[in-house]
Amino acid sequence: MNASGDFLASVSPRTLFGQRVCDLGWNAALGLVESLVALRGNRTTLGFLDERTAFRQMVDPAYRSQLGRRMLLPGGGRAFRVLSKVRGEKPAPVCFSAKTFVPALLSFLEKSHRIGIAGEDGGRAEALREHFARHAPWHQVVVIAPDQEISRRFDLIIVDAASIAQERRIERRLASVRTGLVVMAGSGLSAFIQGRTAGSVPTAATSQPLPSFA
């Protein structure tokens, strides 16, 4: 199962910057992703179409193809809205980011899951592990070191990458790892290792309705 499959066609009617995105509210998006986590043998890669990824895929055909194989959630931000307006595209009514979606997802997953944090900066990965272990202590959160031989199965892997090049290297390295979902967070989780608290979903991060988890 992947972002280009027929499974997601019915929940992804919106196209932005030539990429199909999931036009869903918070609870629907979290519920869909929860079901993907449960499909451990059918990996899905989740990403966010924001100004960073939108700009890059417009000039990088290889990256555009890479995004086309992911399940994409629409991002927001001023630059993204301006770019959308210039192109005559209507932004999605609900916007997501790694900073808001990842902590919300970990809270939404009520059962304990094995979660990996993968990145090339060991210090960042460990800081994120500590943060999310405090945020959702019922999960088992571990760091996947760059030189680690990965033999165990993960329910969910969160990729922390400071650049597109890092993202590509990590994604290639994780290709054989058994998991239900890989979340490409980019550098969107940096706020959580700079002394800021996550709580649930930061209200300042989005003006969209927040998930009720009902």
JSON list of C-alpha atoms in Angstrom, two decimals, residues 13-209:
[
{"chain": "A", "resi": 13, "resn": "PRO", "atom": "CA", "xyz": [-9.53, 14.09, -4.41]},
{"chain": "A", "resi": 14, "resn": "ARG", "atom": "CA", "xyz": [-7.45, 17.27, -4.10]},
{"chain": "A", "resi": 15, "resn": "THR", "atom": "CA", "xyz": [-4.36, 18.01, -6.20]},
{"chain": "A", "resi": 16, "resn": "LEU", "atom": "CA", "xyz": [-1.80, 20.64, -5.18]},
{"chain": "A", "resi": 17, "resn": "PHE", "atom": "CA", "xyz": [1.31, 21.45, -7.20]},
{"chain": "A", "resi": 18, "resn": "GLY", "atom": "CA", "xyz": [0.66, 18.37, -9.31]},
{"chain": "A", "resi": 19, "resn": "GLN", "atom": "CA", "xyz": [0.63, 16.06, -6.27]},
{"chain": "A", "resi": 20, "resn": "ARG", "atom": "CA", "xyz": [-2.38, 14.24, -4.90]},
{"chain": "A", "resi": 21, "resn": "VAL", "atom": "CA", "xyz": [-2.99, 15.03, -1.23]},
{"chain": "A", "resi": 22, "resn": "CYS", "atom": "CA", "xyz": [-5.40, 13.67, 1.37]},
{"chain": "A", "resi": 23, "resn": "ASP", "atom": "CA", "xyz": [-8.18, 16.21, 1.76]},
{"chain": "A", "resi": 24, "resn": "LEU", "atom": "CA", "xyz": [-9.27, 15.12, 5.23]},
{"chain": "A", "resi": 25, "resn": "GLY", "atom": "CA", "xyz": [-10.10, 16.61, 8.60]},
{"chain": "A", "resi": 26, "resn": "TRP", "atom": "CA", "xyz": [-7.98, 15.89, 11.66]},
{"chain": "A", "resi": 27, "resn": "ASN", "atom": "CA", "xyz": [-9.89, 12.91, 13.04]},
{"chain": "A", "resi": 28, "resn": "ALA", "atom": "CA", "xyz": [-10.28, 11.29, 9.62]},
{"chain": "A", "resi": 29, "resn": "ALA", "atom": "CA", "xyz": [-6.58, 11.72, 8.87]},
{"chain": "A", "resi": 30, "resn": "LEU", "atom": "CA", "xyz": [-5.53, 10.29, 12.24]},
{"chain": "A", "resi": 31, "resn": "GLY", "atom": "CA", "xyz": [-7.94, 7.39, 11.87]},
{"chain": "A", "resi": 32, "resn": "LEU", "atom": "CA", "xyz": [-6.62, 6.59, 8.39]},
{"chain": "A", "resi": 33, "resn": "VAL", "atom": "CA", "xyz": [-3.02, 6.67, 9.54]},
{"chain": "A", "resi": 34, "resn": "GLU", "atom": "CA", "xyz": [-3.85, 4.48, 12.55]},
{"chain": "A", "resi": 35, "resn": "SER", "atom": "CA", "xyz": [-5.19, 1.85, 10.16]},
{"chain": "A", "resi": 36, "resn": "LEU", "atom": "CA", "xyz": [-2.00, 2.06, 8.08]},
{"chain": "A", "resi": 37, "resn": "VAL", "atom": "CA", "xyz": [0.16, 1.55, 11.18]},
{"chain": "A", "resi": 38, "resn": "ALA", "atom": "CA", "xyz": [-1.75, -1.67, 11.84]},
{"chain": "A", "resi": 39, "resn": "LEU", "atom": "CA", "xyz": [-0.87, -3.03, 8.37]},
{"chain": "A", "resi": 40, "resn": "ARG", "atom": "CA", "xyz": [2.65, -3.96, 9.35]},
{"chain": "A", "resi": 41, "resn": "GLY", "atom": "CA", "xyz": [3.38, -5.92, 6.18]},
{"chain": "A", "resi": 42, "resn": "ASN", "atom": "CA", "xyz": [2.18, -3.14, 3.87]},
{"chain": "A", "resi": 43, "resn": "ARG", "atom": "CA", "xyz": [4.45, -0.14, 4.38]},
{"chain": "A", "resi": 44, "resn": "THR", "atom": "CA", "xyz": [3.16, 3.35, 3.68]},
{"chain": "A", "resi": 45, "resn": "THR", "atom": "CA", "xyz": [5.38, 6.42, 3.64]},
{"chain": "A", "resi": 46, "resn": "LEU", "atom": "CA", "xyz": [3.71, 9.60, 4.86]},
{"chain": "A", "resi": 47, "resn": "GLY", "atom": "CA", "xyz": [4.95, 13.08, 4.02]},
{"chain": "A", "resi": 48, "resn": "PHE", "atom": "CA", "xyz": [3.82, 16.70, 4.16]},
{"chain": "A", "resi": 49, "resn": "LEU", "atom": "CA", "xyz": [3.41, 18.89, 1.09]},
{"chain": "A", "resi": 50, "resn": "ASP", "atom": "CA", "xyz": [4.57, 22.26, 2.45]},
{"chain": "A", "resi": 51, "resn": "GLU", "atom": "CA", "xyz": [6.54, 25.15, 0.95]},
{"chain": "A", "resi": 52, "resn": "ARG", "atom": "CA", "xyz": [9.83, 23.26, 1.31]},
{"chain": "A", "resi": 53, "resn": "THR", "atom": "CA", "xyz": [8.70, 20.13, -0.48]},
{"chain": "A", "resi": 54, "resn": "ALA", "atom": "CA", "xyz": [6.53, 22.02, -2.99]},
{"chain": "A", "resi": 55, "resn": "PHE", "atom": "CA", "xyz": [9.42, 24.23, -4.12]},
{"chain": "A", "resi": 56, "resn": "ARG", "atom": "CA", "xyz": [11.84, 21.30, -4.35]},
{"chain": "A", "resi": 57, "resn": "GLN", "atom": "CA", "xyz": [9.56, 19.04, -6.36]},
{"chain": "A", "resi": 58, "resn": "MET", "atom": "CA", "xyz": [8.94, 21.81, -8.88]},
{"chain": "A", "resi": 59, "resn": "VAL", "atom": "CA", "xyz": [12.62, 21.82, -9.89]},
{"chain": "A", "resi": 60, "resn": "ASP", "atom": "CA", "xyz": [13.64, 18.24, -9.04]},
{"chain": "A", "resi": 61, "resn": "PRO", "atom": "CA", "xyz": [11.88, 15.57, -11.15]},
{"chain": "A", "resi": 62, "resn": "ALA", "atom": "CA", "xyz": [13.37, 12.74, -9.08]},
{"chain": "A", "resi": 63, "resn": "TYR", "atom": "CA", "xyz": [12.01, 14.24, -5.86]},
{"chain": "A", "resi": 64, "resn": "ARG", "atom": "CA", "xyz": [8.65, 14.88, -7.54]},
{"chain": "A", "resi": 65, "resn": "SER", "atom": "CA", "xyz": [8.48, 11.17, -8.41]},
{"chain": "A", "resi": 66, "resn": "GLN", "atom": "CA", "xyz": [9.49, 10.30, -4.85]},
{"chain": "A", "resi": 67, "resn": "LEU", "atom": "CA", "xyz": [6.67, 12.40, -3.40]},
{"chain": "A", "resi": 68, "resn": "GLY", "atom": "CA", "xyz": [4.25, 10.77, -5.82]},
{"chain": "A", "resi": 69, "resn": "ARG", "atom": "CA", "xyz": [4.87, 7.45, -4.07]},
{"chain": "A", "resi": 70, "resn": "ARG", "atom": "CA", "xyz": [3.93, 8.85, -0.68]},
{"chain": "A", "resi": 71, "resn": "MET", "atom": "CA", "xyz": [0.71, 9.54, 1.12]},
{"chain": "A", "resi": 72, "resn": "LEU", "atom": "CA", "xyz": [0.79, 13.34, 1.38]},
{"chain": "A", "resi": 73, "resn": "LEU", "atom": "CA", "xyz": [-0.94, 15.60, 3.86]},
{"chain": "A", "resi": 74, "resn": "PRO", "atom": "CA", "xyz": [-1.33, 19.25, 2.78]},
{"chain": "A", "resi": 75, "resn": "GLY", "atom": "CA", "xyz": [0.81, 21.78, 4.63]},
{"chain": "A", "resi": 76, "resn": "GLY", "atom": "CA", "xyz": [0.30, 25.45, 5.29]},
{"chain": "A", "resi": 77, "resn": "GLY", "atom": "CA", "xyz": [2.30, 28.52, 6.13]},
{"chain": "A", "resi": 78, "resn": "ARG", "atom": "CA", "xyz": [2.44, 31.96, 4.56]},
{"chain": "A", "resi": 79, "resn": "ALA", "atom": "CA", "xyz": [4.90, 31.08, 1.80]},
{"chain": "A", "resi": 80, "resn": "PHE", "atom": "CA", "xyz": [2.85, 28.04, 0.86]},
{"chain": "A", "resi": 81, "resn": "ARG", "atom": "CA", "xyz": [-0.36, 30.08, 0.63]},
{"chain": "A", "resi": 82, "resn": "VAL", "atom": "CA", "xyz": [1.34, 32.78, -1.46]},
{"chain": "A", "resi": 83, "resn": "LEU", "atom": "CA", "xyz": [2.78, 30.21, -3.83]},
{"chain": "A", "resi": 84, "resn": "SER", "atom": "CA", "xyz": [-0.59, 28.49, -4.12]},
{"chain": "A", "resi": 85, "resn": "LYS", "atom": "CA", "xyz": [-2.27, 31.81, -4.93]},
{"chain": "A", "resi": 86, "resn": "VAL", "atom": "CA", "xyz": [0.33, 32.64, -7.60]},
{"chain": "A", "resi": 87, "resn": "ARG", "atom": "CA", "xyz": [-0.31, 29.28, -9.24]},
{"chain": "A", "resi": 88, "resn": "GLY", "atom": "CA", "xyz": [-4.07, 29.75, -9.01]},
{"chain": "A", "resi": 89, "resn": "GLU", "atom": "CA", "xyz": [-4.51, 26.79, -6.67]},
{"chain": "A", "resi": 90, "resn": "LYS", "atom": "CA", "xyz": [-6.89, 26.65, -3.75]},
{"chain": "A", "resi": 91, "resn": "PRO", "atom": "CA", "xyz": [-5.20, 25.50, -0.53]},
{"chain": "A", "resi": 92, "resn": "ALA", "atom": "CA", "xyz": [-6.72, 22.61, 1.40]},
{"chain": "A", "resi": 93, "resn": "PRO", "atom": "CA", "xyz": [-9.12, 23.68, 4.18]},
{"chain": "A", "resi": 94, "resn": "VAL", "atom": "CA", "xyz": [-7.18, 21.70, 6.82]},
{"chain": "A", "resi": 95, "resn": "CYS", "atom": "CA", "xyz": [-3.40, 21.91, 6.96]},
{"chain": "A", "resi": 96, "resn": "PHE", "atom": "CA", "xyz": [-0.89, 19.65, 8.70]},
{"chain": "A", "resi": 97, "resn": "SER", "atom": "CA", "xyz": [2.76, 19.73, 9.68]},
{"chain": "A", "resi": 98, "resn": "ALA", "atom": "CA", "xyz": [5.16, 17.31, 11.31]},
{"chain": "A", "resi": 99, "resn": "LYS", "atom": "CA", "xyz": [5.18, 19.49, 14.44]},
{"chain": "A", "resi": 100, "resn": "THR", "atom": "CA", "xyz": [1.42, 19.18, 14.89]},
{"chain": "A", "resi": 101, "resn": "PHE", "atom": "CA", "xyz": [0.67, 15.80, 13.38]},
{"chain": "A", "resi": 102, "resn": "VAL", "atom": "CA", "xyz": [3.33, 13.56, 14.94]},
{"chain": "A", "resi": 103, "resn": "PRO", "atom": "CA", "xyz": [2.50, 14.31, 18.61]},
{"chain": "A", "resi": 104, "resn": "ALA", "atom": "CA", "xyz": [-1.22, 14.15, 17.80]},
{"chain": "A", "resi": 105, "resn": "LEU", "atom": "CA", "xyz": [-0.75, 10.74, 16.17]},
{"chain": "A", "resi": 106, "resn": "LEU", "atom": "CA", "xyz": [1.19, 9.33, 19.14]},
{"chain": "A", "resi": 107, "resn": "SER", "atom": "CA", "xyz": [-1.59, 10.50, 21.46]},
{"chain": "A", "resi": 108, "resn": "PHE", "atom": "CA", "xyz": [-4.27, 9.09, 19.14]},
{"chain": "A", "resi": 109, "resn": "LEU", "atom": "CA", "xyz": [-2.66, 5.61, 19.12]},
{"chain": "A", "resi": 110, "resn": "GLU", "atom": "CA", "xyz": [-4.07, 4.30, 22.39]},
{"chain": "A", "resi": 111, "resn": "LYS", "atom": "CA", "xyz": [-2.39, 0.88, 22.30]},
{"chain": "A", "resi": 112, "resn": "SER", "atom": "CA", "xyz": [1.33, 0.53, 22.89]},
{"chain": "A", "resi": 113, "resn": "HIS", "atom": "CA", "xyz": [3.43, 0.58, 19.70]},
{"chain": "A", "resi": 114, "resn": "ARG", "atom": "CA", "xyz": [7.11, 0.13, 18.95]},
{"chain": "A", "resi": 115, "resn": "ILE", "atom": "CA", "xyz": [8.27, 3.42, 17.45]},
{"chain": "A", "resi": 116, "resn": "GLY", "atom": "CA", "xyz": [11.66, 4.15, 15.92]},
{"chain": "A", "resi": 117, "resn": "ILE", "atom": "CA", "xyz": [13.34, 7.55, 15.56]},
{"chain": "A", "resi": 118, "resn": "ALA", "atom": "CA", "xyz": [15.72, 7.51, 12.58]},
{"chain": "A", "resi": 119, "resn": "GLY", "atom": "CA", "xyz": [18.16, 10.29, 11.73]},
{"chain": "A", "resi": 120, "resn": "GLU", "atom": "CA", "xyz": [21.81, 10.94, 10.95]},
{"chain": "A", "resi": 121, "resn": "ASP", "atom": "CA", "xyz": [22.27, 13.24, 13.96]},
{"chain": "A", "resi": 122, "resn": "GLY", "atom": "CA", "xyz": [22.39, 10.96, 16.98]},
{"chain": "A", "resi": 123, "resn": "GLY", "atom": "CA", "xyz": [21.97, 13.81, 19.45]},
{"chain": "A", "resi": 124, "resn": "ARG", "atom": "CA", "xyz": [18.80, 15.06, 17.77]},
{"chain": "A", "resi": 125, "resn": "ALA", "atom": "CA", "xyz": [17.39, 11.53, 17.52]},
{"chain": "A", "resi": 126, "resn": "GLU", "atom": "CA", "xyz": [17.98, 10.85, 21.22]},
{"chain": "A", "resi": 127, "resn": "ALA", "atom": "CA", "xyz": [16.45, 14.20, 22.21]},
{"chain": "A", "resi": 128, "resn": "LEU", "atom": "CA", "xyz": [13.37, 13.40, 20.13]},
{"chain": "A", "resi": 129, "resn": "ARG", "atom": "CA", "xyz": [13.18, 9.93, 21.66]},
{"chain": "A", "resi": 130, "resn": "GLU", "atom": "CA", "xyz": [13.21, 11.42, 25.15]},
{"chain": "A", "resi": 131, "resn": "HIS", "atom": "CA", "xyz": [10.60, 14.01, 24.21]},
{"chain": "A", "resi": 132, "resn": "PHE", "atom": "CA", "xyz": [8.13, 11.56, 22.69]},
{"chain": "A", "resi": 133, "resn": "ALA", "atom": "CA", "xyz": [8.72, 9.01, 25.46]},
{"chain": "A", "resi": 134, "resn": "ARG", "atom": "CA", "xyz": [7.51, 11.69, 27.88]},
{"chain": "A", "resi": 135, "resn": "HIS", "atom": "CA", "xyz": [4.70, 12.82, 25.59]},
{"chain": "A", "resi": 136, "resn": "ALA", "atom": "CA", "xyz": [3.23, 9.32, 25.12]},
{"chain": "A", "resi": 137, "resn": "PRO", "atom": "CA", "xyz": [4.86, 7.04, 27.73]},
{"chain": "A", "resi": 138, "resn": "TRP", "atom": "CA", "xyz": [2.76, 3.99, 26.83]},
{"chain": "A", "resi": 139, "resn": "HIS", "atom": "CA", "xyz": [4.73, 3.60, 23.58]},
{"chain": "A", "resi": 140, "resn": "GLN", "atom": "CA", "xyz": [8.17, 2.02, 23.28]},
{"chain": "A", "resi": 141, "resn": "VAL", "atom": "CA", "xyz": [10.27, 4.70, 21.57]},
{"chain": "A", "resi": 142, "resn": "VAL", "atom": "CA", "xyz": [13.81, 3.80, 20.46]},
{"chain": "A", "resi": 143, "resn": "VAL", "atom": "CA", "xyz": [16.54, 5.43, 18.39]},
{"chain": "A", "resi": 144, "resn": "ILE", "atom": "CA", "xyz": [17.57, 3.73, 15.15]},
{"chain": "A", "resi": 145, "resn": "ALA", "atom": "CA", "xyz": [21.29, 4.52, 14.94]},
{"chain": "A", "resi": 146, "resn": "PRO", "atom": "CA", "xyz": [22.83, 5.18, 11.49]},
{"chain": "A", "resi": 147, "resn": "ASP", "atom": "CA", "xyz": [25.16, 2.19, 11.79]},
{"chain": "A", "resi": 148, "resn": "GLN", "atom": "CA", "xyz": [22.68, -0.11, 13.49]},
{"chain": "A", "resi": 149, "resn": "GLU", "atom": "CA", "xyz": [21.70, -3.42, 11.93]},
{"chain": "A", "resi": 150, "resn": "ILE", "atom": "CA", "xyz": [17.91, -3.38, 12.05]},
{"chain": "A", "resi": 151, "resn": "SER", "atom": "CA", "xyz": [16.33, -6.78, 12.56]},
{"chain": "A", "resi": 152, "resn": "ARG", "atom": "CA", "xyz": [13.26, -6.01, 14.67]},
{"chain": "A", "resi": 153, "resn": "ARG", "atom": "CA", "xyz": [9.90, -4.93, 13.38]},
{"chain": "A", "resi": 154, "resn": "PHE", "atom": "CA", "xyz": [8.57, -1.44, 14.05]},
{"chain": "A", "resi": 155, "resn": "ASP", "atom": "CA", "xyz": [4.97, -0.28, 13.99]},
{"chain": "A", "resi": 156, "resn": "LEU", "atom": "CA", "xyz": [5.99, 3.27, 13.10]},
{"chain": "A", "resi": 157, "resn": "ILE", "atom": "CA", "xyz": [9.25, 4.98, 12.15]},
{"chain": "A", "resi": 158, "resn": "ILE", "atom": "CA", "xyz": [9.69, 8.76, 12.35]},
{"chain": "A", "resi": 159, "resn": "VAL", "atom": "CA", "xyz": [12.45, 10.12, 10.10]},
{"chain": "A", "resi": 160, "resn": "ASP", "atom": "CA", "xyz": [14.22, 13.28, 11.23]},
{"chain": "A", "resi": 161, "resn": "ALA", "atom": "CA", "xyz": [16.19, 14.74, 8.30]},
{"chain": "A", "resi": 162, "resn": "ALA", "atom": "CA", "xyz": [17.75, 18.18, 7.98]},
{"chain": "A", "resi": 163, "resn": "SER", "atom": "CA", "xyz": [17.94, 18.00, 4.17]},
{"chain": "A", "resi": 164, "resn": "ILE", "atom": "CA", "xyz": [16.47, 16.23, 1.17]},
{"chain": "A", "resi": 165, "resn": "ALA", "atom": "CA", "xyz": [19.79, 14.38, 0.75]},
{"chain": "A", "resi": 166, "resn": "GLN", "atom": "CA", "xyz": [19.61, 13.06, 4.31]},
{"chain": "A", "resi": 167, "resn": "GLU", "atom": "CA", "xyz": [16.00, 12.09, 3.78]},
{"chain": "A", "resi": 168, "resn": "ARG", "atom": "CA", "xyz": [16.89, 10.06, 0.70]},
{"chain": "A", "resi": 169, "resn": "ARG", "atom": "CA", "xyz": [19.78, 8.27, 2.41]},
{"chain": "A", "resi": 170, "resn": "ILE", "atom": "CA", "xyz": [17.67, 7.37, 5.44]},
{"chain": "A", "resi": 171, "resn": "GLU", "atom": "CA", "xyz": [14.74, 6.22, 3.30]},
{"chain": "A", "resi": 172, "resn": "ARG", "atom": "CA", "xyz": [17.05, 3.92, 1.29]},
{"chain": "A", "resi": 173, "resn": "ARG", "atom": "CA", "xyz": [18.52, 2.53, 4.50]},
{"chain": "A", "resi": 174, "resn": "LEU", "atom": "CA", "xyz": [15.07, 1.77, 5.90]},
{"chain": "A", "resi": 175, "resn": "ALA", "atom": "CA", "xyz": [13.86, 0.11, 2.70]},
{"chain": "A", "resi": 176, "resn": "SER", "atom": "CA", "xyz": [14.16, -3.42, 4.11]},
{"chain": "A", "resi": 177, "resn": "VAL", "atom": "CA", "xyz": [12.89, -2.66, 7.62]},
{"chain": "A", "resi": 178, "resn": "ARG", "atom": "CA", "xyz": [9.55, -4.18, 8.49]},
{"chain": "A", "resi": 179, "resn": "THR", "atom": "CA", "xyz": [7.11, -1.48, 9.50]},
{"chain": "A", "resi": 180, "resn": "GLY", "atom": "CA", "xyz": [3.57, -0.30, 8.85]},
{"chain": "A", "resi": 181, "resn": "LEU", "atom": "CA", "xyz": [4.30, 3.40, 8.47]},
{"chain": "A", "resi": 182, "resn": "VAL", "atom": "CA", "xyz": [7.24, 5.72, 7.90]},
{"chain": "A", "resi": 183, "resn": "VAL", "atom": "CA", "xyz": [6.67, 9.42, 8.62]},
{"chain": "A", "resi": 184, "resn": "MET", "atom": "CA", "xyz": [9.06, 11.76, 6.80]},
{"chain": "A", "resi": 185, "resn": "ALA", "atom": "CA", "xyz": [9.17, 14.65, 9.27]},
{"chain": "A", "resi": 186, "resn": "GLY", "atom": "CA", "xyz": [12.02, 16.57, 7.63]},
{"chain": "A", "resi": 187, "resn": "SER", "atom": "CA", "xyz": [13.33, 19.08, 10.18]},
{"chain": "A", "resi": 188, "resn": "GLY", "atom": "CA", "xyz": [9.78, 19.83, 11.35]},
{"chain": "A", "resi": 189, "resn": "LEU", "atom": "CA", "xyz": [10.33, 18.42, 14.84]},
{"chain": "A", "resi": 190, "resn": "SER", "atom": "CA", "xyz": [13.14, 20.82, 15.75]},
{"chain": "A", "resi": 191, "resn": "ALA", "atom": "CA", "xyz": [10.93, 22.78, 18.16]},
{"chain": "A", "resi": 192, "resn": "PHE", "atom": "CA", "xyz": [10.72, 19.76, 20.45]},
{"chain": "A", "resi": 193, "resn": "ILE", "atom": "CA", "xyz": [14.47, 19.72, 21.08]},
{"chain": "A", "resi": 194, "resn": "GLN", "atom": "CA", "xyz": [14.82, 23.46, 21.65]},
{"chain": "A", "resi": 195, "resn": "GLY", "atom": "CA", "xyz": [13.25, 23.62, 25.09]},
{"chain": "A", "resi": 196, "resn": "ARG", "atom": "CA", "xyz": [9.67, 23.89, 23.85]},
{"chain": "A", "resi": 197, "resn": "THR", "atom": "CA", "xyz": [6.92, 21.59, 25.04]},
{"chain": "A", "resi": 198, "resn": "ALA", "atom": "CA", "xyz": [4.58, 19.64, 22.79]},
{"chain": "A", "resi": 199, "resn": "GLY", "atom": "CA", "xyz": [1.56, 19.11, 25.03]},
{"chain": "A", "resi": 200, "resn": "SER", "atom": "CA", "xyz": [-0.92, 17.81, 22.51]},
{"chain": "A", "resi": 201, "resn": "VAL", "atom": "CA", "xyz": [-1.18, 19.86, 19.32]},
{"chain": "A", "resi": 202, "resn": "PRO", "atom": "CA", "xyz": [0.18, 23.41, 19.71]},
{"chain": "A", "resi": 203, "resn": "THR", "atom": "CA", "xyz": [-2.68, 25.84, 19.21]},
{"chain": "A", "resi": 204, "resn": "ALA", "atom": "CA", "xyz": [-0.34, 28.44, 17.75]},
{"chain": "A", "resi": 205, "resn": "ALA", "atom": "CA", "xyz": [0.78, 26.04, 15.06]},
{"chain": "A", "resi": 206, "resn": "THR", "atom": "CA", "xyz": [-2.51, 25.85, 13.19]},
{"chain": "A", "resi": 207, "resn": "SER", "atom": "CA", "xyz": [-5.74, 27.78, 12.90]},
{"chain": "A", "resi": 208, "resn": "GLN", "atom": "CA", "xyz": [-7.58, 24.65, 11.83]},
{"chain": "A", "resi": 209, "resn": "PRO", "atom": "CA", "xyz": [-9.93, 22.66, 14.13]}
]
